[in-house]
Tab-separated table of C-alpha atoms and ligand atoms in Angstrom:
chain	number	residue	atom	x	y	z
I	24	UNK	CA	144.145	-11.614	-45.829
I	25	UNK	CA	142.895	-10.307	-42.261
I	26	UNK	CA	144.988	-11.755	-39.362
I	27	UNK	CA	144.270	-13.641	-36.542
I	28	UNK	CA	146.404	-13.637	-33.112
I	29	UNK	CA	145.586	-16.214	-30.615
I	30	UNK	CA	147.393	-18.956	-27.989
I	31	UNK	CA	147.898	-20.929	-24.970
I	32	UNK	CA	150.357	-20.842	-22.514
I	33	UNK	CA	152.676	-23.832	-21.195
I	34	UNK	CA	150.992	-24.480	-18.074
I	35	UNK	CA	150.436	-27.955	-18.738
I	36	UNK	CA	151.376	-30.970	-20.641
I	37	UNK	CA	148.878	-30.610	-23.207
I	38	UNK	CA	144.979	-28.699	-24.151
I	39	UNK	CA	141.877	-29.995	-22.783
I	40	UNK	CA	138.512	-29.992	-24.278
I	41	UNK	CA	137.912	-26.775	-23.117
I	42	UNK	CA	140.544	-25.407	-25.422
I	43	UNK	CA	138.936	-26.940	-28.238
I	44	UNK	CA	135.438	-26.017	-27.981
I	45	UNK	CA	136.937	-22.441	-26.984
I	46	UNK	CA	138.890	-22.126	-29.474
I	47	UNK	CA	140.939	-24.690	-31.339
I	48	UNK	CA	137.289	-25.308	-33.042
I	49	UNK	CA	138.082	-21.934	-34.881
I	50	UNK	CA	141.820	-21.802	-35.613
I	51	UNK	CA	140.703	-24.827	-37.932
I	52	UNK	CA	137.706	-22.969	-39.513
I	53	UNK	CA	139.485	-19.681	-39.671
I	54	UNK	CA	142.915	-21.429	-40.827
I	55	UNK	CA	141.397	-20.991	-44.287
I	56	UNK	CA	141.106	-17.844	-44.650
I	57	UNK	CA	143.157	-15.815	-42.345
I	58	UNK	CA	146.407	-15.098	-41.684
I	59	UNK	CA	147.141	-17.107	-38.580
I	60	UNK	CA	149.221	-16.680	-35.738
I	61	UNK	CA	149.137	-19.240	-32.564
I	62	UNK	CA	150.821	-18.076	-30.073
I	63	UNK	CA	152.911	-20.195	-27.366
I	64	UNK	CA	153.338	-17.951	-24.448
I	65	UNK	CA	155.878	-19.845	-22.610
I	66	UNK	CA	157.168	-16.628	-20.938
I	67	UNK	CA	154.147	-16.217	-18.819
I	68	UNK	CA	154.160	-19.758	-17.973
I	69	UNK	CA	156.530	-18.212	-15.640
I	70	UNK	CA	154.141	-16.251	-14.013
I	71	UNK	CA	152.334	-18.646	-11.841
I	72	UNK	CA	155.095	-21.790	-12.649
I	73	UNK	CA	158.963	-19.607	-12.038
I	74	UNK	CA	160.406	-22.899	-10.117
I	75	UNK	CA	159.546	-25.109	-13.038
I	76	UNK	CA	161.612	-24.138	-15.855
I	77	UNK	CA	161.827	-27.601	-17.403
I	78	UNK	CA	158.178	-28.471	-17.455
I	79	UNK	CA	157.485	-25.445	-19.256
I	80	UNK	CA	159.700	-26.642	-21.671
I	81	UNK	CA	158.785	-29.951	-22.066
I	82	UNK	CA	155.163	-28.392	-22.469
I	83	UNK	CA	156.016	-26.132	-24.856
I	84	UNK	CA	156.846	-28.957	-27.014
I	85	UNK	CA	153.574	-30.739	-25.795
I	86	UNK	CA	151.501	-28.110	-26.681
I	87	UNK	CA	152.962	-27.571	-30.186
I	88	UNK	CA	152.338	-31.854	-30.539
I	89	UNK	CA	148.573	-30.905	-29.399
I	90	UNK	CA	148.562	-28.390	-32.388
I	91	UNK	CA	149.215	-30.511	-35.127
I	92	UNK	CA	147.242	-33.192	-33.935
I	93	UNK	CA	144.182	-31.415	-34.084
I	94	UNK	CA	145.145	-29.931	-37.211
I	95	UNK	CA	146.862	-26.530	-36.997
I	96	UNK	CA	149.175	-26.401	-40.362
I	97	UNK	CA	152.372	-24.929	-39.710
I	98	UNK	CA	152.533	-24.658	-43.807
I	99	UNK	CA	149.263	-22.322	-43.785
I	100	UNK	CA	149.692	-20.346	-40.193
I	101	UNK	CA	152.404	-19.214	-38.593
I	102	UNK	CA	153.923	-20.859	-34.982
I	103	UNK	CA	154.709	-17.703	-32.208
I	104	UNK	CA	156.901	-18.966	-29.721
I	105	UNK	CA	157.046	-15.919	-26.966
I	106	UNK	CA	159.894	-16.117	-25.726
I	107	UNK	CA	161.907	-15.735	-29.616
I	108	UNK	CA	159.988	-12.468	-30.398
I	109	UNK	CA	161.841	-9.950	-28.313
I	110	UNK	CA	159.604	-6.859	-30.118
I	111	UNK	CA	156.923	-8.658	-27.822
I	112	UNK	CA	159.421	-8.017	-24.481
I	113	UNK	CA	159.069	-4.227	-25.947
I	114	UNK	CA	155.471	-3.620	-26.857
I	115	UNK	CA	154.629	-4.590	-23.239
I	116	UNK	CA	157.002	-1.559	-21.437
I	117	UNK	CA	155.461	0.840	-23.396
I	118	UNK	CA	151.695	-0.383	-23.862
I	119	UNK	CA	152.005	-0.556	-19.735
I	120	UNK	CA	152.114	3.635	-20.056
I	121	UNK	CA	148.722	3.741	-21.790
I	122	UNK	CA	146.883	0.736	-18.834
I	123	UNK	CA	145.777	1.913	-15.515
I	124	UNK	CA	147.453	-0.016	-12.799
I	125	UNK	CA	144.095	-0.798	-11.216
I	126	UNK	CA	142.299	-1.287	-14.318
I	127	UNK	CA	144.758	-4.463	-14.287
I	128	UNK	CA	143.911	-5.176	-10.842
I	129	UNK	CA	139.743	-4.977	-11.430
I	130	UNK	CA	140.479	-7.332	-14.202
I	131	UNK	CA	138.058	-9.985	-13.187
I	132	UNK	CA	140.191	-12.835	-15.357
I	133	UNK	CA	143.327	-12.474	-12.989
I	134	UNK	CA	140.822	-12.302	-9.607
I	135	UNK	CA	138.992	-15.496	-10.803
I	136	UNK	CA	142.781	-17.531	-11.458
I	137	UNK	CA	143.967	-16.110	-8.298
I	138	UNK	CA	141.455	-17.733	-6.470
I	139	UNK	CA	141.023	-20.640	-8.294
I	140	UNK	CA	144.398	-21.643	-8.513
I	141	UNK	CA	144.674	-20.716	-4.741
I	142	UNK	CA	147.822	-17.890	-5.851
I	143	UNK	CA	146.937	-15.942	-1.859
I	144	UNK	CA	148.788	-12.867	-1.455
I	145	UNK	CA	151.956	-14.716	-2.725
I	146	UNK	CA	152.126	-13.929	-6.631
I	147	UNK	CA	154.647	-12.520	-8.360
I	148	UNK	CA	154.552	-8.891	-9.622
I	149	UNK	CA	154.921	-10.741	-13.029
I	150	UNK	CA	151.416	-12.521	-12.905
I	151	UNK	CA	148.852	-8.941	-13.134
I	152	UNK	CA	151.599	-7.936	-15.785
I	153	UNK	CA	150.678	-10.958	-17.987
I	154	UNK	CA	147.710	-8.916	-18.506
I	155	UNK	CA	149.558	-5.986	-20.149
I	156	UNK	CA	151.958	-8.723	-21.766
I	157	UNK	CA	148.876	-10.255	-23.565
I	158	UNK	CA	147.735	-6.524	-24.989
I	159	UNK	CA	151.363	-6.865	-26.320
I	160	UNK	CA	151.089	-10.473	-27.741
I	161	UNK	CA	148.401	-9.899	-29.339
I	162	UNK	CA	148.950	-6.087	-31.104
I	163	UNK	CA	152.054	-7.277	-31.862
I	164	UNK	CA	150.735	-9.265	-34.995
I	165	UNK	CA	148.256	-6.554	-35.043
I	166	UNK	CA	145.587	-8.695	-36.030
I	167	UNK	CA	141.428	-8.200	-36.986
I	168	UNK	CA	140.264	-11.066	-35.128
I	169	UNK	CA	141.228	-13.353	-31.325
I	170	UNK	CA	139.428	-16.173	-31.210
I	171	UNK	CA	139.533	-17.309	-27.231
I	172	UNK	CA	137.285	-19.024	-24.491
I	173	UNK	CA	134.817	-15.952	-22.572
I	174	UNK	CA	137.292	-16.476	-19.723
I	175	UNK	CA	139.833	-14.130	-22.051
I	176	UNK	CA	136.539	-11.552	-22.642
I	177	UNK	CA	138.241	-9.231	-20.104
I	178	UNK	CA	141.829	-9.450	-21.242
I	179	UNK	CA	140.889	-8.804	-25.193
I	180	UNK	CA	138.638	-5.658	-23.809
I	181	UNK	CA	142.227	-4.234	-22.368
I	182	UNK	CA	143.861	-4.979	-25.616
I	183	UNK	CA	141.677	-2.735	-27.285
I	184	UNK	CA	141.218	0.019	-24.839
I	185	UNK	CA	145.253	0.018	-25.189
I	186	UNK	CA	145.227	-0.207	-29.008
I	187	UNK	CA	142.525	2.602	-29.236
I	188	UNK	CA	144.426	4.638	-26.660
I	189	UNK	CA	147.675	4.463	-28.282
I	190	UNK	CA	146.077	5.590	-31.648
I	191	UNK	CA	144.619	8.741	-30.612
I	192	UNK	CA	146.872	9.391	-28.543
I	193	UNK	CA	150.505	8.699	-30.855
I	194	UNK	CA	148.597	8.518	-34.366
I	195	UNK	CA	145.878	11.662	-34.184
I	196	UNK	CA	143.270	9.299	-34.394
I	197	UNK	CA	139.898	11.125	-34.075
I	198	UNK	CA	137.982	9.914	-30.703
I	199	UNK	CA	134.761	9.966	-32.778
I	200	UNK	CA	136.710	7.477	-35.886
I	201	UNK	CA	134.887	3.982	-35.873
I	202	UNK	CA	136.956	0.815	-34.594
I	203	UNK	CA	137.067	-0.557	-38.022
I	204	UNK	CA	138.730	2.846	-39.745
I	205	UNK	CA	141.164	3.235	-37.164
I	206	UNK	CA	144.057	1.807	-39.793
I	207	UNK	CA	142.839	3.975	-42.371
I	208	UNK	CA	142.890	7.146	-40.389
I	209	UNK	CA	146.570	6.847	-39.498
I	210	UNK	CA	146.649	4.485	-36.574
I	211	UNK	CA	149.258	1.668	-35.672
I	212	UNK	CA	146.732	-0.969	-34.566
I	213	UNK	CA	143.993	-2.157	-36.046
I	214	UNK	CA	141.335	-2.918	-32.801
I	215	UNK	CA	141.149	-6.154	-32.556
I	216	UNK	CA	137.655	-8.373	-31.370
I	217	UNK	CA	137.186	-11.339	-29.805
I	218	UNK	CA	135.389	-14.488	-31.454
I	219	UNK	CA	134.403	-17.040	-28.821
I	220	UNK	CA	134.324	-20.297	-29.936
I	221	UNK	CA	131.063	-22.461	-30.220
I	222	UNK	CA	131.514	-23.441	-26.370
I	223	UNK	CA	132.451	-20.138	-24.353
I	224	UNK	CA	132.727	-21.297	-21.178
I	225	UNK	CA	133.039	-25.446	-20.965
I	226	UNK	CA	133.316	-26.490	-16.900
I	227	UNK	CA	135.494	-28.558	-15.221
I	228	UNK	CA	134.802	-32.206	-14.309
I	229	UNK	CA	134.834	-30.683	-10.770
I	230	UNK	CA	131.529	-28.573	-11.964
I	231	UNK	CA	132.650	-25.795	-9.743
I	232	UNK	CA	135.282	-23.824	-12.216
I	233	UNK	CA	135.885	-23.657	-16.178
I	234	UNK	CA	138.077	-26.934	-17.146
I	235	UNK	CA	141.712	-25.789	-16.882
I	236	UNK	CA	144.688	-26.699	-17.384
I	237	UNK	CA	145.886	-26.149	-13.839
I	238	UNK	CA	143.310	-27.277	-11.874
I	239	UNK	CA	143.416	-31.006	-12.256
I	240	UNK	CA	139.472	-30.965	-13.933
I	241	UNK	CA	140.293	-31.389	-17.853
I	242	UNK	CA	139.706	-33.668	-20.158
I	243	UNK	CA	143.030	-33.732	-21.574
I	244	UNK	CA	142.988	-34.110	-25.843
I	245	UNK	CA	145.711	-36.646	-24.817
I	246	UNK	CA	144.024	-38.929	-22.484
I	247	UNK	CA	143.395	-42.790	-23.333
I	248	UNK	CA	139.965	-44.143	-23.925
I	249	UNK	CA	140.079	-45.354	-20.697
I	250	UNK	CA	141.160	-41.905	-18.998
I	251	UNK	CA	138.095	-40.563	-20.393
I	252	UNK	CA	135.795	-43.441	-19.365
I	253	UNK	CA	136.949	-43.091	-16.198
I	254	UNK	CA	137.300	-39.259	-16.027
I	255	UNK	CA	133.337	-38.704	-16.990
I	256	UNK	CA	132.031	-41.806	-14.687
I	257	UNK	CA	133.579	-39.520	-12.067
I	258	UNK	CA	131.237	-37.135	-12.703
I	259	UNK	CA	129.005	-36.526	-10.158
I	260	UNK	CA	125.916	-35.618	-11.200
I	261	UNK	CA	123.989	-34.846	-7.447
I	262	UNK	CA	120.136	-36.850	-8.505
I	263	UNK	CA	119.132	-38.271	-5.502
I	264	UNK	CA	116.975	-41.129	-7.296
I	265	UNK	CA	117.399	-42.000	-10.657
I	266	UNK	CA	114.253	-40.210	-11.861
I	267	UNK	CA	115.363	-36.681	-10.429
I	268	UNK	CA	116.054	-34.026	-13.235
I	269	UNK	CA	120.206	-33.545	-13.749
I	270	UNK	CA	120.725	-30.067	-11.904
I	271	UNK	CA	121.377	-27.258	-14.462
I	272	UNK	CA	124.775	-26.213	-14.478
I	273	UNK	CA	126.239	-30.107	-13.900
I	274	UNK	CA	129.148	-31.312	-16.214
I	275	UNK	CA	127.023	-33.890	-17.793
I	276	UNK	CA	124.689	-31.472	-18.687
I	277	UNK	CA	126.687	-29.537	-20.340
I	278	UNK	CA	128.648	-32.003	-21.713
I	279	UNK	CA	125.479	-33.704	-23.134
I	280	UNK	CA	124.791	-30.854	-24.979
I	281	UNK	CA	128.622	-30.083	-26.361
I	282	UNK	CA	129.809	-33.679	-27.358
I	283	UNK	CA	126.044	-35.571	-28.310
I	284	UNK	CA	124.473	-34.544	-31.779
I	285	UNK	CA	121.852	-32.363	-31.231
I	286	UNK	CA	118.533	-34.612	-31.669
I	287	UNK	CA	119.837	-37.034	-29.230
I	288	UNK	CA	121.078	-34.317	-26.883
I	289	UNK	CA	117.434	-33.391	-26.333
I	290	UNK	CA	116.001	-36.720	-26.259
I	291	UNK	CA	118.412	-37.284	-23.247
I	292	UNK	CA	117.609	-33.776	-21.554
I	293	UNK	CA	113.945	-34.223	-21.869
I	294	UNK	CA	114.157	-37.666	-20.466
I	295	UNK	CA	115.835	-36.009	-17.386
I	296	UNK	CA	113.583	-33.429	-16.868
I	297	UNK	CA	110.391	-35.352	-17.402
I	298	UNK	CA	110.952	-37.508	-13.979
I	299	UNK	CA	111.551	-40.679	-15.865
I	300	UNK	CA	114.383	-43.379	-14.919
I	301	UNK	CA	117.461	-42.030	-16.507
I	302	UNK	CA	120.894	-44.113	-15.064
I	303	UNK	CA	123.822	-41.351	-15.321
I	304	UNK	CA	126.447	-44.549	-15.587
I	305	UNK	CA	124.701	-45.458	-19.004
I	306	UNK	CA	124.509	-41.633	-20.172
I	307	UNK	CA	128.069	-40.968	-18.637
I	308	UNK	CA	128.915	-43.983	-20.985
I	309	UNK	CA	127.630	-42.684	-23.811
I	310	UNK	CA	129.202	-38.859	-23.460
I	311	UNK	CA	132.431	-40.709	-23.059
I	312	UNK	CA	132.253	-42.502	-26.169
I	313	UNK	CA	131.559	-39.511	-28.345
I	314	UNK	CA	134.483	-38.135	-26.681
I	315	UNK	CA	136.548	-40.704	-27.514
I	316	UNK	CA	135.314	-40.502	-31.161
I	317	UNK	CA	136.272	-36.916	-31.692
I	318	UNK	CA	139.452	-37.274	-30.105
I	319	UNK	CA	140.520	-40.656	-31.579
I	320	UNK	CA	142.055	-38.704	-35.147
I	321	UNK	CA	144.082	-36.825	-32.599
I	322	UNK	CA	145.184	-39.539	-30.891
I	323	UNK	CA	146.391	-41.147	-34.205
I	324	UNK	CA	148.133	-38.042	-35.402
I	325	UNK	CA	150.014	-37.674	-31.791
I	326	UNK	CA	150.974	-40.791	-31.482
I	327	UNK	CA	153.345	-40.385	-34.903
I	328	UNK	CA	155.068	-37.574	-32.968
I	329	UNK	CA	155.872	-39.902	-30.473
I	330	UNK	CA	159.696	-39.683	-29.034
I	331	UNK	CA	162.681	-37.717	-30.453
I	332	UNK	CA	162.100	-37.580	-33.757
I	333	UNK	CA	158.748	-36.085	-33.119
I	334	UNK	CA	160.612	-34.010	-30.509
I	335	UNK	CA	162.537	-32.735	-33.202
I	336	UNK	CA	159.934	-32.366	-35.893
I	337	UNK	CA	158.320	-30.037	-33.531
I	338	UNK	CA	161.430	-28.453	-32.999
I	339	UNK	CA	161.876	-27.645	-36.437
I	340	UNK	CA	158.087	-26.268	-36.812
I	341	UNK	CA	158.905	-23.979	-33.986
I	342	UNK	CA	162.051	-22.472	-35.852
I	343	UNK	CA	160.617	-22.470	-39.383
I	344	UNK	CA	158.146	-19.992	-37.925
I	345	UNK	CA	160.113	-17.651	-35.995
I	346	UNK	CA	161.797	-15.592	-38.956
I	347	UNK	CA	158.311	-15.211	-40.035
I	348	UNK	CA	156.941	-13.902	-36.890
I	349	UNK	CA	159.460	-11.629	-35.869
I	350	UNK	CA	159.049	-10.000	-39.339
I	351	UNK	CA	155.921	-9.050	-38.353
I	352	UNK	CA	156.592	-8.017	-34.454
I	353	UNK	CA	159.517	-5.871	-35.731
I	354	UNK	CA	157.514	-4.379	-38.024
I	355	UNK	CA	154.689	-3.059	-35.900
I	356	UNK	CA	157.482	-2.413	-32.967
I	357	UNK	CA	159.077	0.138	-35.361
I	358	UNK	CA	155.592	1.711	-36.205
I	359	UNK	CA	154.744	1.829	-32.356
I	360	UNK	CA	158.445	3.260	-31.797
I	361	UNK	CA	158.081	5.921	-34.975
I	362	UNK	CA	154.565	7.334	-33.685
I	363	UNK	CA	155.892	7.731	-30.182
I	364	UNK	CA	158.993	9.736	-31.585
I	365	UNK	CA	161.465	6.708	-30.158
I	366	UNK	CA	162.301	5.768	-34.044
I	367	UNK	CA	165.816	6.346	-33.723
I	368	UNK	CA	167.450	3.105	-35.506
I	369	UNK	CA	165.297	0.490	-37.210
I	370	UNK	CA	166.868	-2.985	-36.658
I	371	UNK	CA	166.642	-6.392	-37.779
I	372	UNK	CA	166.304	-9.235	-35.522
I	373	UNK	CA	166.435	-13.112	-36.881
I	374	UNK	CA	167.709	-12.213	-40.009
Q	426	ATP	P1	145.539	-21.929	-17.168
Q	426	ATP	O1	144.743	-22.636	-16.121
Q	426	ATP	O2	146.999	-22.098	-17.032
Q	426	ATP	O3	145.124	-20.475	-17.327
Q	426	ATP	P2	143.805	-22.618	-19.306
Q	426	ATP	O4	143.246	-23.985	-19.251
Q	426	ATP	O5	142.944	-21.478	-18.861
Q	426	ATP	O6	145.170	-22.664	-18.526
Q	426	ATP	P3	144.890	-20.996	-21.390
Q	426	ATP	O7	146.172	-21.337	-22.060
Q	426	ATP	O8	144.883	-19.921	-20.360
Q	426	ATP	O9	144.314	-22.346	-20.760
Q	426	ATP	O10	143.774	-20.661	-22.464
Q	426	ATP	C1	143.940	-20.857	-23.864
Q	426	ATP	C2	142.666	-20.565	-24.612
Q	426	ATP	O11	141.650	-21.542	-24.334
Q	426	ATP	C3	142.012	-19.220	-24.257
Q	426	ATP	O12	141.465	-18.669	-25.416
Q	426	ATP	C4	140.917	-19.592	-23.306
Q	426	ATP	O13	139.869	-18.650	-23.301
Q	426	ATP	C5	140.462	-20.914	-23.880
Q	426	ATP	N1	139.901	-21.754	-22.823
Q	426	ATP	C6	140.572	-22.216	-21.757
Q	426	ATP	N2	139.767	-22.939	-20.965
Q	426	ATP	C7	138.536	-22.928	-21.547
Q	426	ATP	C8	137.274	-23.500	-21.214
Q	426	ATP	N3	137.123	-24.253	-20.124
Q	426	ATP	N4	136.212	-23.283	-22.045
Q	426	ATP	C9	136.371	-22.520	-23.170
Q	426	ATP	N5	137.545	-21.966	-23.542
Q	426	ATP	C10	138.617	-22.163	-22.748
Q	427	MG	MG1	143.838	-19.484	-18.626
């Protein structure tokens, strides 16, 4: 079966909508018929959160909850917690050889979080390297296929630059070989692409920046009905009479379009943009309560992982997965470490 790597990291106690449309949407579809790996990458939590060590672990957890409520099987697809796969630790030393330093630095991913989530000239040297450490989370499973939002676009470009890179360069991989015979001409990696979810780019309730995690504009996959009600009445929506068009580029908009079936969708839009009364609270209502519909099964699902004994369900999950993982990170460590002429000793790990 082809593989797929892709994950979310700790930052907060749980995935937003953006998440799903980005790319929890196409775990499920693609839980079928790949060979899945969600990642958890609780070691660059640390990158923008190193004074918080216990609410990246209490996230952890959270996000693993968020997972099987919306339906990633632990049974079909295999769990990656980060910080248990030390080939990962490896992979990113000596991938960081074969990535410009300022290649990292022009990555316009870490300029747009630096900004957003106000990081100044303050960051650690850690948070650029995530960039590098992703190449390494993700080539580590060397997979065919990342599914991610089109914020990751510039991070999965790197990965492959890096993968390609380290072919010709370690494996005699011919510069002319196409991407997808790479393998078969002798190289480590396969080079992996991106598949953005149905929704590349959902914004923030704040309609300036994507809806994240750390910027206090998410619809969170664990908010009540009310949250949400109350969330999306926020929304403001900038009509100064109640027959002005919605201004392209507003939440609501958007949202319209993402959460309404389609015919209604445009029935909506085309009452907005032909100058008739449209009231945004009974609109905002009904966006709301097709939210609430498609996160209601979720709700149910998390709600039976409630308190310690879903604590340690989730626990479990987590450790049934890890032998499995590192399997596959020690693997493609010792093929990265035979190619570069470091294969000295081949080890086990987790065994
Ligand atoms: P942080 O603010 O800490 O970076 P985040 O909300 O961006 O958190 P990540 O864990 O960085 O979440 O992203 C996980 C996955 O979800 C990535 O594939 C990312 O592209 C996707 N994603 C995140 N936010 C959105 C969004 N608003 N729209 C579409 N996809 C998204
Ligand atoms: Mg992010």
């Amino acid at each position: 079966m082809p593989r797929i790597l892709t994950g979310d990291t700790p930052t907060s106690a749980g995935l937003h909508l953006g998440h799903y449309v980005g790319s929890l949407e196409n775990r499920l579809a693609l839980q079928e018929s790949y060979d899945c790996y969600f990642l958890i990458a609780n070691v660059h939590a640390f990158t923008t959160m190193a004074e918080k060590p216990a609410e990246i672990r209490a996230n952890t957890i959270a996000i693993v909850k968020d997972w099987l409520a919306v339906g990633l099987d632990p049974e079909r697809s295999t769990f990656v917690l980060q910080s248990e796969i030390p080939a990962i630790a490896e992979l990113t030393f000596l991938l960081a050889m074969l990535i410009p330093f300022n290649k990292v630095m022009r990555n316009p991913t870490l300029k747009t979080e630096i900004e957003a989530k106000g990081l100044g000239e303050t960051y650690p040297f850690g948070f650029p390297m995530y960039a590098v450490g992703q190449c390494a989370d993700i080539l580590a499973f060397r997979p065919d296929l990342v599914p991610v939002g089109e914020d990751q676009e510039a991070h999965i470009e790197l990965c492959r630059d890096v993968a390609m890179k380290f072919n010709q360069l370690y494996c005699h991989v011919n510069n002319r070989t196409l991407e997808a015979d790479h393998v078969k001409a002798g190289g480590v990696f396969p080079i992996p692409r991106a598949k953005v979810g149905r929704v590349g780019r959902l914004v923030g309730l704040d309609g300036k920046n994507k809806m994240s995690k750390s910027l206090g504009n998410a619809i969170f996959l664990y908010d009540t009905e009310k949250d949400v009600e109350k969330k999306v009445s926020k929304i403001v929506t900038e009509r100064p009479t109640t027959t002005s068009p919605l201004p392209e580029g507003n939440p609501l908009a958007q949202y319209i379009d993402v959460f309404l079936p389609s015919e209604r969708a445009e029935e909506i839009k085309a009452s907005y943009a032909g100058g008739k009364e449209v009231l945004d609270g009974h609109i905002k209502k009904e966006v709301a309560a097709a939210i609430n519909t498609l996160l209601a099964p979720m709700r149910e699902r998390r709600a039976k992982l409630d308190g310690p004994a879903g604590e340690e369900h989730v626990l479990n999950v987590i450790k049934q997965s890890i032998n499995r993982a590192n399997a596959v990170a020690e693997e493609t460590l010792w093929m990265t470490k035979r190619a570069m002429g470091l294969g000295f000793v081949e080890r086990r790990v987790g065994v």
